[in-house]
CSV table of C-alpha atoms in Angstrom, one decimal:
chain,number,residue,atom,x,y,z
A,1,MET,CA,0.0,0.0,0.0
A,2,THR,CA,3.0,2.4,0.8
A,3,SER,CA,4.3,1.6,-2.6
A,4,PHE,CA,0.9,2.4,-4.3
A,5,PHE,CA,0.7,5.8,-2.5
A,6,GLY,CA,4.2,6.6,-3.3
A,7,SER,CA,3.7,5.8,-7.0
A,8,VAL,CA,0.6,8.0,-7.0
A,9,PHE,CA,2.5,10.9,-5.3
A,10,TRP,CA,5.4,10.7,-7.7
A,11,LEU,CA,3.3,10.3,-10.6
A,12,LEU,CA,1.6,13.6,-9.8
A,13,VAL,CA,5.0,15.3,-9.3
A,14,THR,CA,6.1,14.0,-12.8
A,15,LEU,CA,3.0,15.1,-14.6
A,16,GLY,CA,2.8,18.5,-12.6
A,17,VAL,CA,6.3,19.4,-13.6
A,18,LEU,CA,6.2,18.1,-17.2
A,19,VAL,CA,2.8,19.2,-18.2
A,20,THR,CA,3.3,22.8,-16.7
A,21,PHE,CA,6.6,23.1,-18.7
A,22,HIS,CA,4.9,21.9,-21.9
A,23,GLU,CA,1.9,24.2,-21.5
A,24,PHE,CA,4.0,27.1,-20.5
A,25,GLY,CA,5.8,26.7,-23.8
A,26,HIS,CA,2.6,27.3,-25.7
A,27,TYR,CA,1.6,30.1,-23.4
A,28,TRP,CA,5.0,31.9,-23.6
A,29,VAL,CA,5.3,31.8,-27.4
A,30,ALA,CA,1.6,32.7,-27.9
A,31,ARG,CA,2.1,35.9,-25.8
A,32,ARG,CA,5.2,36.8,-27.7
A,33,CYS,CA,3.3,36.3,-31.0
A,34,GLY,CA,0.6,38.7,-29.8
A,35,VAL,CA,-2.1,36.2,-29.1
A,36,LYS,CA,-4.4,36.6,-26.0
A,37,VAL,CA,-4.3,33.7,-23.6
A,38,LEU,CA,-7.7,33.3,-21.7
A,39,ARG,CA,-6.6,30.5,-19.4
A,40,PHE,CA,-3.5,28.6,-18.5
A,41,SER,CA,-4.6,25.2,-16.7
A,42,VAL,CA,-2.6,22.5,-15.2
A,43,GLY,CA,-5.2,19.6,-15.0
A,44,PHE,CA,-8.6,19.2,-16.4
A,45,GLY,CA,-12.1,19.7,-15.0
A,46,LYS,CA,-13.1,22.2,-12.4
A,47,ALA,CA,-10.5,24.6,-10.9
A,48,VAL,CA,-9.4,23.7,-7.2
A,49,TRP,CA,-7.3,26.9,-7.2
A,50,LYS,CA,-7.4,29.9,-9.6
A,51,ARG,CA,-6.5,33.5,-9.9
A,52,ILE,CA,-6.5,36.2,-12.6
A,53,GLY,CA,-3.4,37.8,-13.7
A,54,ARG,CA,-2.9,41.5,-14.6
A,55,ASP,CA,-3.1,40.6,-18.3
A,56,GLY,CA,-6.6,39.0,-17.8
A,57,THR,CA,-5.4,35.4,-18.0
A,58,GLU,CA,-6.9,33.0,-15.8
A,59,TYR,CA,-4.4,30.7,-14.0
A,60,TRP,CA,-5.9,27.3,-12.8
A,61,ILE,CA,-4.9,24.1,-11.1
A,62,ALA,CA,-7.7,21.8,-11.9
A,63,ALA,CA,-9.2,18.6,-10.2
A,64,ILE,CA,-7.9,16.0,-12.8
A,65,PRO,CA,-4.1,16.2,-12.6
A,66,LEU,CA,-3.6,14.1,-15.8
A,67,GLY,CA,-2.7,16.9,-18.4
A,68,GLY,CA,-3.3,20.5,-19.0
A,69,TYR,CA,-4.1,23.1,-21.6
A,70,VAL,CA,-3.8,26.7,-22.8
A,71,LYS,CA,-6.9,28.3,-24.0
A,72,MET,CA,-6.4,31.2,-26.4
A,73,LEU,CA,-8.8,33.7,-27.8
A,74,ASP,CA,-10.3,31.8,-30.8
A,75,ALA,CA,-13.1,33.1,-33.1
A,76,ARG,CA,-14.1,29.3,-33.5
A,77,GLU,CA,-15.1,29.2,-29.9
A,78,GLY,CA,-17.1,32.5,-29.6
A,79,VAL,CA,-17.6,36.0,-30.5
A,80,VAL,CA,-14.4,38.0,-30.4
A,81,PRO,CA,-14.7,41.7,-29.3
A,82,PRO,CA,-13.6,44.2,-32.0
A,83,GLN,CA,-10.8,45.5,-30.0
A,84,LEU,CA,-9.4,42.1,-29.4
A,85,GLN,CA,-9.6,40.8,-33.0
A,86,GLY,CA,-5.8,41.4,-33.6
A,87,GLN,CA,-5.1,39.1,-30.7
A,88,GLU,CA,-7.3,36.2,-31.9
A,89,PHE,CA,-5.5,32.9,-32.9
A,90,THR,CA,-6.9,32.0,-36.2
A,91,VAL,CA,-6.0,35.6,-37.9
A,92,GLN,CA,-2.3,35.1,-37.0
A,93,PRO,CA,0.1,34.3,-39.9
A,94,VAL,CA,0.6,30.5,-40.3
A,95,TRP,CA,4.1,30.8,-39.3
A,96,LYS,CA,3.0,32.2,-35.9
A,97,ARG,CA,0.6,29.3,-35.3
A,98,ILE,CA,3.2,26.9,-36.2
A,99,LEU,CA,5.6,28.4,-33.7
A,100,ILE,CA,2.8,28.3,-31.0
A,101,VAL,CA,2.1,24.6,-31.7
A,102,LEU,CA,5.7,23.6,-31.7
A,103,ALA,CA,6.5,25.5,-28.4
A,104,GLY,CA,4.9,22.7,-26.3
A,105,PRO,CA,7.1,19.8,-27.6
A,106,GLY,CA,10.0,22.3,-28.0
A,107,PHE,CA,9.9,23.1,-24.3
A,108,ASN,CA,9.7,19.4,-23.4
A,109,LEU,CA,13.0,19.1,-25.2
A,110,ILE,CA,14.5,22.0,-23.5
A,111,PHE,CA,13.3,20.5,-20.1
A,112,THR,CA,15.1,17.2,-21.3
A,113,VAL,CA,18.3,18.9,-21.8
A,114,ILE,CA,18.2,20.9,-18.5
A,115,ALA,CA,17.4,17.7,-16.5
A,116,LEU,CA,20.1,15.7,-18.1
A,117,TRP,CA,22.5,18.6,-17.5
A,118,LEU,CA,21.7,18.8,-13.8
A,119,MET,CA,21.9,15.0,-13.6
A,120,PHE,CA,25.3,14.9,-15.1
A,121,MET,CA,26.6,17.7,-12.8
A,122,LEU,CA,25.1,16.0,-9.7
A,123,GLY,CA,26.5,12.8,-10.4
A,124,ARG,CA,24.4,9.7,-10.9
A,125,PRO,CA,25.7,6.8,-8.6
A,126,ASP,CA,25.7,3.6,-10.5
A,127,ALA,CA,27.7,0.3,-10.7
A,128,ALA,CA,30.5,-0.5,-13.2
A,129,PRO,CA,29.3,-2.4,-16.4
A,130,ILE,CA,30.9,-5.7,-15.3
A,131,VAL,CA,28.7,-8.5,-16.7
A,132,THR,CA,28.4,-12.2,-17.2
A,133,ALA,CA,26.1,-14.4,-19.3
A,134,ARG,CA,23.8,-17.3,-18.5
A,135,PRO,CA,25.2,-20.6,-20.0
A,136,GLN,CA,23.8,-21.4,-23.4
A,137,SER,CA,22.3,-17.9,-23.7
A,138,MET,CA,22.7,-15.7,-26.8
A,139,ALA,CA,25.2,-13.5,-25.0
A,140,ALA,CA,27.2,-16.7,-23.9
A,141,VAL,CA,27.2,-18.0,-27.4
A,142,ALA,CA,28.3,-14.6,-28.7
A,143,GLY,CA,31.4,-14.8,-26.4
A,144,ILE,CA,30.5,-12.9,-23.2
A,145,GLN,CA,32.6,-14.4,-20.4
A,146,PRO,CA,32.1,-13.9,-16.6
A,147,GLY,CA,33.7,-10.7,-15.3
A,148,ASP,CA,33.9,-9.0,-18.8
A,149,ARG,CA,33.8,-5.2,-18.4
A,150,ILE,CA,31.8,-3.4,-21.2
A,151,LEU,CA,33.8,-0.5,-22.7
A,152,SER,CA,31.7,0.5,-25.5
A,153,ILE,CA,28.5,-0.3,-27.2
A,154,ASP,CA,28.0,0.4,-30.9
A,155,GLY,CA,31.0,2.6,-30.8
A,156,HIS,CA,29.8,4.6,-28.0
A,157,LYS,CA,31.8,4.6,-24.7
A,158,VAL,CA,29.9,3.5,-21.6
A,159,SER,CA,31.2,3.6,-18.0
A,160,THR,CA,28.1,2.6,-16.0
A,161,MET,CA,25.8,-0.4,-15.8
A,162,GLY,CA,22.7,2.0,-16.3
A,163,ASP,CA,24.1,3.4,-19.7
A,164,SER,CA,24.9,0.0,-20.8
A,165,LEU,CA,21.5,-1.3,-20.1
A,166,ASP,CA,19.8,1.7,-21.9
A,167,ALA,CA,21.9,1.1,-25.0
A,168,ILE,CA,21.3,-2.5,-25.0
A,169,GLY,CA,17.6,-2.1,-24.4
A,170,ASN,CA,17.3,0.3,-27.3
A,171,ALA,CA,19.0,-2.2,-29.5
A,172,LEU,CA,16.9,-4.9,-28.3
A,173,LEU,CA,13.6,-3.0,-29.4
A,174,GLY,CA,15.2,-2.5,-32.8
A,175,ARG,CA,16.5,-6.1,-33.0
A,176,THR,CA,19.7,-4.9,-34.8
A,177,PRO,CA,23.2,-6.7,-34.3
A,178,LEU,CA,25.0,-4.9,-31.6
A,179,PRO,CA,28.8,-4.8,-31.4
A,180,LEU,CA,30.4,-4.5,-27.9
A,181,THR,CA,34.0,-4.0,-27.1
A,182,VAL,CA,34.8,-5.6,-23.6
A,183,ARG,CA,37.8,-6.2,-21.5
A,184,ASP,CA,38.4,-9.5,-19.5
A,185,PRO,CA,39.6,-9.6,-15.9
A,186,ASP,CA,43.2,-10.0,-17.2
A,187,GLY,CA,42.9,-6.7,-19.1
A,188,ALA,CA,42.7,-8.1,-22.7
A,189,GLN,CA,40.2,-6.3,-25.0
A,190,ARG,CA,38.1,-8.0,-27.6
A,191,GLN,CA,35.0,-7.5,-29.9
A,192,VAL,CA,31.8,-9.2,-29.2
A,193,LEU,CA,28.8,-9.1,-31.6
A,194,LEU,CA,25.4,-9.8,-30.1
A,195,PRO,CA,23.1,-11.1,-33.0
A,196,LEU,CA,19.9,-9.3,-31.8
A,197,ASP,CA,18.6,-9.6,-35.4
A,198,GLN,CA,18.0,-13.4,-34.5
A,199,LEU,CA,15.5,-12.5,-31.9
A,200,PRO,CA,11.9,-13.2,-32.8
A,201,PRO,CA,9.6,-10.4,-33.6
A,202,GLY,CA,6.8,-9.3,-31.4
A,203,GLN,CA,8.1,-10.0,-27.9
A,204,THR,CA,8.6,-7.5,-25.0
A,205,ILE,CA,12.0,-6.1,-24.1
A,206,ASP,CA,11.8,-8.3,-20.9
A,207,GLN,CA,11.4,-11.4,-23.0
A,208,TYR,CA,14.3,-10.4,-25.1
A,209,LEU,CA,16.5,-9.8,-22.1
A,210,VAL,CA,15.8,-13.3,-20.9
A,211,THR,CA,16.8,-14.7,-24.3
A,212,LEU,CA,20.0,-12.4,-24.3
A,213,GLY,CA,21.0,-13.8,-20.9
A,214,LEU,CA,23.3,-10.8,-20.3
A,215,GLN,CA,23.3,-9.8,-16.6
A,216,ALA,CA,25.5,-8.0,-14.0
A,217,ALA,CA,28.5,-10.2,-12.8
A,218,PRO,CA,27.9,-11.5,-9.2
A,219,ALA,CA,30.3,-10.6,-6.5
A,220,PRO,CA,33.4,-12.7,-6.2
A,221,PRO,CA,33.3,-15.3,-3.4
A,222,VAL,CA,35.2,-13.3,-0.9
A,223,ALA,CA,34.3,-12.8,2.7
A,224,ALA,CA,34.5,-9.0,2.7
A,225,THR,CA,33.2,-8.9,6.3
A,226,VAL,CA,33.2,-11.6,8.9
A,227,LEU,CA,30.8,-11.1,11.8
A,228,ASP,CA,32.2,-11.6,15.4
A,229,GLY,CA,30.6,-14.5,17.1
A,230,GLN,CA,29.3,-16.1,14.0
A,231,PRO,CA,30.1,-19.5,12.6
A,232,ALA,CA,32.7,-18.3,10.1
A,233,ALA,CA,34.5,-16.2,12.7
A,234,LEU,CA,34.5,-19.0,15.1
A,235,ALA,CA,35.9,-21.3,12.6
A,236,GLY,CA,38.9,-18.9,12.0
A,237,MET,CA,37.7,-17.3,8.8
A,238,GLN,CA,39.1,-13.6,8.2
A,239,GLY,CA,38.0,-10.7,6.2
A,240,GLY,CA,39.4,-10.9,2.6
A,241,ASP,CA,39.5,-14.6,2.7
A,242,ARG,CA,38.5,-16.1,-0.9
A,243,ILE,CA,36.1,-19.1,-0.5
A,244,LEU,CA,37.2,-21.9,-2.9
A,245,SER,CA,34.8,-24.7,-2.1
A,246,VAL,CA,32.1,-25.9,0.2
A,247,ASP,CA,31.9,-29.5,0.9
A,248,GLY,CA,34.2,-30.1,-2.1
A,249,LYS,CA,32.0,-28.1,-4.4
A,250,PRO,CA,33.7,-25.1,-6.2
A,251,ALA,CA,32.3,-21.5,-5.4
A,252,PRO,CA,33.0,-19.4,-8.4
A,253,ASP,CA,31.0,-16.5,-7.0
A,254,PHE,CA,29.3,-15.2,-3.9
A,255,GLU,CA,25.8,-16.0,-5.4
A,256,THR,CA,26.8,-19.7,-6.0
A,257,LEU,CA,28.5,-19.7,-2.5
A,258,GLY,CA,25.2,-18.8,-0.7
A,259,LYS,CA,23.4,-21.6,-2.7
A,260,LEU,CA,26.1,-24.1,-1.7
A,261,VAL,CA,25.8,-23.1,2.0
A,262,GLN,CA,22.1,-23.7,2.0
A,263,GLN,CA,22.3,-27.0,0.1
A,264,SER,CA,25.1,-28.5,2.2
A,265,ALA,CA,23.8,-27.2,5.5
A,266,ALA,CA,20.4,-28.6,5.0
A,267,ALA,CA,22.0,-32.1,4.8
A,268,SER,CA,24.5,-31.4,7.7
A,269,PRO,CA,25.4,-28.1,9.4
A,270,LYS,CA,29.0,-29.0,9.5
A,271,LEU,CA,30.6,-27.6,6.4
A,272,ALA,CA,34.1,-28.3,5.0
A,273,ILE,CA,35.0,-24.8,3.6
A,274,VAL,CA,38.4,-24.2,1.9
A,275,VAL,CA,39.5,-20.5,1.7
A,276,GLU,CA,42.6,-18.9,0.1
A,277,ARG,CA,44.5,-16.4,2.2
A,278,ASN,CA,47.7,-14.8,1.2
A,279,GLY,CA,48.3,-17.4,-1.4
A,280,ARG,CA,47.9,-20.3,1.0
A,281,THR,CA,44.9,-22.7,1.0
A,282,ILE,CA,43.4,-23.2,4.4
A,283,PRO,CA,40.7,-25.9,5.3
A,284,LEU,CA,38.1,-24.7,7.8
A,285,GLU,CA,35.1,-26.5,9.6
A,286,VAL,CA,32.2,-24.2,9.8
A,287,VAL,CA,29.1,-25.0,11.8
A,288,ALA,CA,26.3,-23.2,10.1
A,289,LYS,CA,23.1,-22.2,12.1
A,290,ARG,CA,19.7,-21.2,11.1
A,291,GLU,CA,18.5,-17.7,12.0
A,292,SER,CA,16.8,-14.6,10.8
A,293,LEU,CA,18.8,-11.5,10.2
A,294,GLN,CA,17.2,-8.0,10.0
A,295,GLY,CA,13.7,-9.3,9.5
A,296,GLN,CA,14.7,-11.7,6.7
A,297,PRO,CA,13.3,-15.3,6.5
A,298,THR,CA,15.1,-18.0,8.7
A,299,ASP,CA,17.8,-19.5,6.6
A,300,TRP,CA,21.4,-21.1,7.1
A,301,MET,CA,24.0,-18.5,8.1
A,302,ILE,CA,27.6,-18.5,8.4
A,303,GLY,CA,28.1,-14.7,9.2
A,304,ILE,CA,29.9,-13.3,6.2
A,305,GLY,CA,29.3,-10.3,3.9
A,306,ALA,CA,29.8,-10.0,0.2
A,307,PRO,CA,32.1,-7.4,-1.2
A,308,PRO,CA,30.4,-4.5,-2.7
A,309,MET,CA,29.9,-4.0,-6.4
A,310,GLU,CA,32.5,-1.7,-8.1
A,311,ALA,CA,30.9,1.9,-7.9
A,312,ALA,CA,30.9,4.1,-11.0
A,313,THR,CA,29.4,7.6,-10.7
A,314,LEU,CA,28.6,9.4,-13.9
A,315,ARG,CA,29.7,13.1,-13.2
A,316,TYR,CA,30.9,15.9,-15.4
A,317,GLY,CA,31.7,19.5,-15.1
A,318,PRO,CA,29.1,22.1,-16.2
A,319,LEU,CA,30.4,22.6,-19.8
A,320,ARG,CA,31.0,18.8,-20.4
A,321,ALA,CA,27.6,18.0,-18.7
A,322,PHE,CA,25.9,20.5,-21.1
A,323,GLY,CA,27.4,18.9,-24.2
A,324,ALA,CA,26.5,15.4,-22.9
A,325,ALA,CA,22.9,16.5,-22.2
A,326,LEU,CA,22.5,17.8,-25.8
A,327,LYS,CA,24.2,14.7,-27.1
A,328,GLY,CA,21.9,12.5,-25.2
A,329,THR,CA,18.8,14.3,-25.8
A,330,TRP,CA,19.4,14.2,-29.6
A,331,ARG,CA,20.4,10.4,-29.5
A,332,ASN,CA,17.3,9.5,-27.6
A,333,PHE,CA,15.0,11.7,-29.6
A,334,THR,CA,16.1,10.0,-32.9
A,335,GLN,CA,15.9,6.5,-31.3
A,336,THR,CA,12.4,7.2,-30.1
A,337,PHE,CA,11.2,8.2,-33.4
A,338,SER,CA,12.9,5.3,-34.9
A,339,MET,CA,11.2,3.0,-32.5
A,340,VAL,CA,7.8,4.5,-33.2
A,341,GLY,CA,8.4,3.7,-37.0
A,342,LYS,CA,9.6,0.3,-36.2
A,343,MET,CA,6.2,-0.3,-34.2
A,344,LEU,CA,4.1,1.1,-37.0
A,345,GLY,CA,6.0,-1.2,-39.4
A,346,GLY,CA,5.6,-4.3,-37.2
A,347,GLU,CA,9.3,-4.6,-36.5
A,348,ALA,CA,9.0,-3.8,-32.7
A,349,SER,CA,6.3,-4.9,-30.4
A,350,PRO,CA,3.8,-2.3,-29.1
A,351,LYS,CA,3.7,-4.4,-25.9
A,352,ASN,CA,6.7,-2.3,-24.8
A,353,LEU,CA,4.5,0.8,-24.4
A,354,SER,CA,3.5,1.8,-20.9
A,355,SER,CA,0.7,4.0,-19.6
A,356,VAL,CA,0.5,6.2,-16.5
A,357,ILE,CA,0.7,2.9,-14.5
A,358,GLY,CA,4.1,2.1,-15.6
A,359,ILE,CA,5.2,5.7,-15.3
A,360,ALA,CA,3.9,5.8,-11.7
A,361,GLN,CA,5.9,2.7,-10.9
A,362,MET,CA,9.1,4.0,-12.5
A,363,ALA,CA,8.6,7.4,-10.9
A,364,ASN,CA,8.4,5.8,-7.4
A,365,ALA,CA,11.4,3.6,-8.1
A,366,THR,CA,13.7,6.3,-9.4
A,367,ALA,CA,12.7,8.9,-6.7
A,368,HIS,CA,13.9,6.3,-4.0
A,369,MET,CA,17.1,5.9,-6.0
A,370,GLY,CA,18.1,9.5,-5.5
A,371,LEU,CA,17.7,12.9,-7.3
A,372,ALA,CA,20.0,12.2,-10.0
A,373,TRP,CA,18.1,9.0,-11.1
A,374,PHE,CA,14.8,10.9,-10.8
A,375,LEU,CA,16.1,13.7,-13.0
A,376,GLN,CA,17.0,11.3,-15.6
A,377,PHE,CA,13.7,9.7,-15.4
A,378,LEU,CA,12.0,13.0,-15.8
A,379,ALA,CA,14.1,13.8,-18.9
A,380,MET,CA,13.1,10.7,-20.6
A,381,VAL,CA,9.4,11.0,-19.9
A,382,SER,CA,9.6,14.7,-21.1
A,383,LEU,CA,11.3,13.6,-24.3
A,384,SER,CA,8.6,10.8,-24.8
A,385,LEU,CA,5.9,13.5,-24.4
A,386,ALA,CA,7.7,15.6,-27.0
A,387,VAL,CA,7.8,12.9,-29.5
A,388,LEU,CA,4.1,11.8,-28.8
A,389,ASN,CA,2.8,15.3,-29.2
A,390,LEU,CA,4.7,15.7,-32.6
A,391,LEU,CA,3.0,12.6,-34.1
A,392,PRO,CA,0.8,13.7,-37.0
A,393,ILE,CA,-2.5,12.6,-35.0
A,394,PRO,CA,-5.3,15.2,-34.9
A,395,VAL,CA,-6.1,16.6,-31.4
A,396,LEU,CA,-2.2,16.5,-30.6
A,397,ASP,CA,0.3,19.3,-31.5
A,398,GLY,CA,1.5,17.2,-34.4
A,399,GLY,CA,-1.9,17.0,-36.0
A,400,HIS,CA,-2.3,20.7,-35.7
A,401,LEU,CA,1.1,21.2,-37.2
A,402,LEU,CA,0.0,19.0,-40.2
A,403,TYR,CA,-3.0,21.1,-40.8
A,404,TYR,CA,-0.9,24.2,-41.0
A,405,LEU,CA,1.7,22.7,-43.2
A,406,ILE,CA,-1.2,21.8,-45.5
A,407,GLU,CA,-2.3,25.4,-45.3
A,408,LEU,CA,1.1,26.5,-46.4
A,409,LEU,CA,1.0,24.3,-49.4
A,410,LYS,CA,-2.5,25.0,-50.6
A,411,GLY,CA,-2.5,28.7,-49.6
A,412,SER,CA,-5.7,28.5,-47.6
A,413,PRO,CA,-6.7,26.8,-44.4
A,414,LEU,CA,-8.5,23.3,-44.3
A,415,SER,CA,-12.4,23.4,-44.1
A,416,GLU,CA,-13.8,23.3,-40.7
A,417,GLN,CA,-15.6,19.9,-41.9
A,418,ALA,CA,-12.2,18.5,-42.9
A,419,MET,CA,-10.6,19.5,-39.4
A,420,ALA,CA,-13.7,18.1,-37.6
A,421,ILE,CA,-13.4,14.8,-39.3
A,422,GLY,CA,-9.6,14.8,-38.5
A,423,GLN,CA,-10.4,15.5,-34.9
A,424,TYR,CA,-12.7,12.5,-34.7
A,425,ILE,CA,-10.1,10.2,-36.4
A,426,GLY,CA,-7.5,11.7,-33.9
A,427,LEU,CA,-9.6,10.9,-30.9
A,428,VAL,CA,-10.2,7.3,-32.0
A,429,LEU,CA,-6.4,6.9,-32.6
A,430,LEU,CA,-5.6,8.4,-29.2
A,431,PHE,CA,-8.1,6.4,-27.2
A,432,SER,CA,-7.0,3.2,-29.0
A,433,LEU,CA,-3.5,4.1,-28.0
A,434,MET,CA,-4.4,4.6,-24.5
A,435,GLY,CA,-6.4,1.4,-24.3
A,436,LEU,CA,-3.4,-0.6,-25.6
A,437,VAL,CA,-0.8,0.8,-23.2
A,438,PHE,CA,-3.3,0.4,-20.1
A,439,TYR,CA,-3.9,-3.2,-21.3
A,440,ASN,CA,-0.1,-3.8,-21.3
A,441,ASP,CA,0.4,-2.4,-17.8
A,442,ILE,CA,-2.5,-4.3,-16.4
A,443,HIS,CA,-1.3,-7.6,-18.2
A,444,ARG,CA,2.2,-7.0,-16.8
A,445,LEU,CA,0.8,-6.4,-13.3
A,446,LEU,CA,-1.3,-9.8,-13.4
A,447,LEU,CA,1.7,-11.7,-14.6
A,448,SER,CA,4.0,-10.2,-11.8
């Protein structure tokens, strides 16, 4: 329940910030173009708060916080007083109307750059891109070995696990072969090609990730901490010892070590553990005990802690951060449009789209990861809003832009009947898209 309310709260924060910025773009450019703005509303429905500015504009916060709008003086919606006819929207030159329509998505892109710039300057805490591959998975067959560090993906350098997963996720959606440069634990570099074009079409990114089998490498089997008074300490184990085997079974990593302890202790609590210390092999007899630590389920414990994952913080100075923000915005903008085209062409599955349910879950998760992660999340949602609004669907900004481009070509506006038909078509397309993304999220929730 706490997660539910947290998701709702951070969804409202996300929509409040991004919708306000988007609508402010329309408002600001409309004012600069000489158009009178009657109302600037964050949310739909009745106003829960409002005031009237000195310019006569009504500023609203409305009851339904799932959008917003800017209402301009428009002869199609009522009689325009003679003294205000020059400030009416439809009498403006077509280039001004185009600027006003583009301003919303344009301000979303500006917000994306600002959010990424702040994120890069604050520093996003992350882990180093050290990976492994499940046996017999696509990544394993392609040549990924345990402990490989990813250096670049498709020619772009990466230094964190988050950036690596973002790049791989985008490639999975497009199902295009993906070249990686990796370095093994001994320092040797090599090229690996992930044949993502062999993935079957129509699956979700989660399904593709399972098939790919690439994952963060588990910690090495080293006792980074040994708790006083616990079985390992009583048997003579010391911090920094590398566990080689449990009851004769090798422990290649800390995850496997934990499983071996559970399996062997279930048969007999007395465990024959071999460790390596300062180049010497030392056999120890550790008597495991069942207990619950920090509210976790009761399990077999020996009292050691895993070494932390190698940290990698993505942080730049102001100038470099701004350049990285511009580059990241452009790269994600073009990739998003490319994905839309692939979805329309059937090359990528629309099952990967999310509604406000998925956005709420991600908002809550990233907010708890820290400000830098939440800023990156806001940037990506803002960019998605820009792309969505630029699609040539009537009722969206891109649909109005299409009308004005047609007006430029034919020299006169479209008829009111043609625009009305377009509006109905746009509403059908928009509600169909909303239904699809809600179905996707509800289906994911039922399967989780």
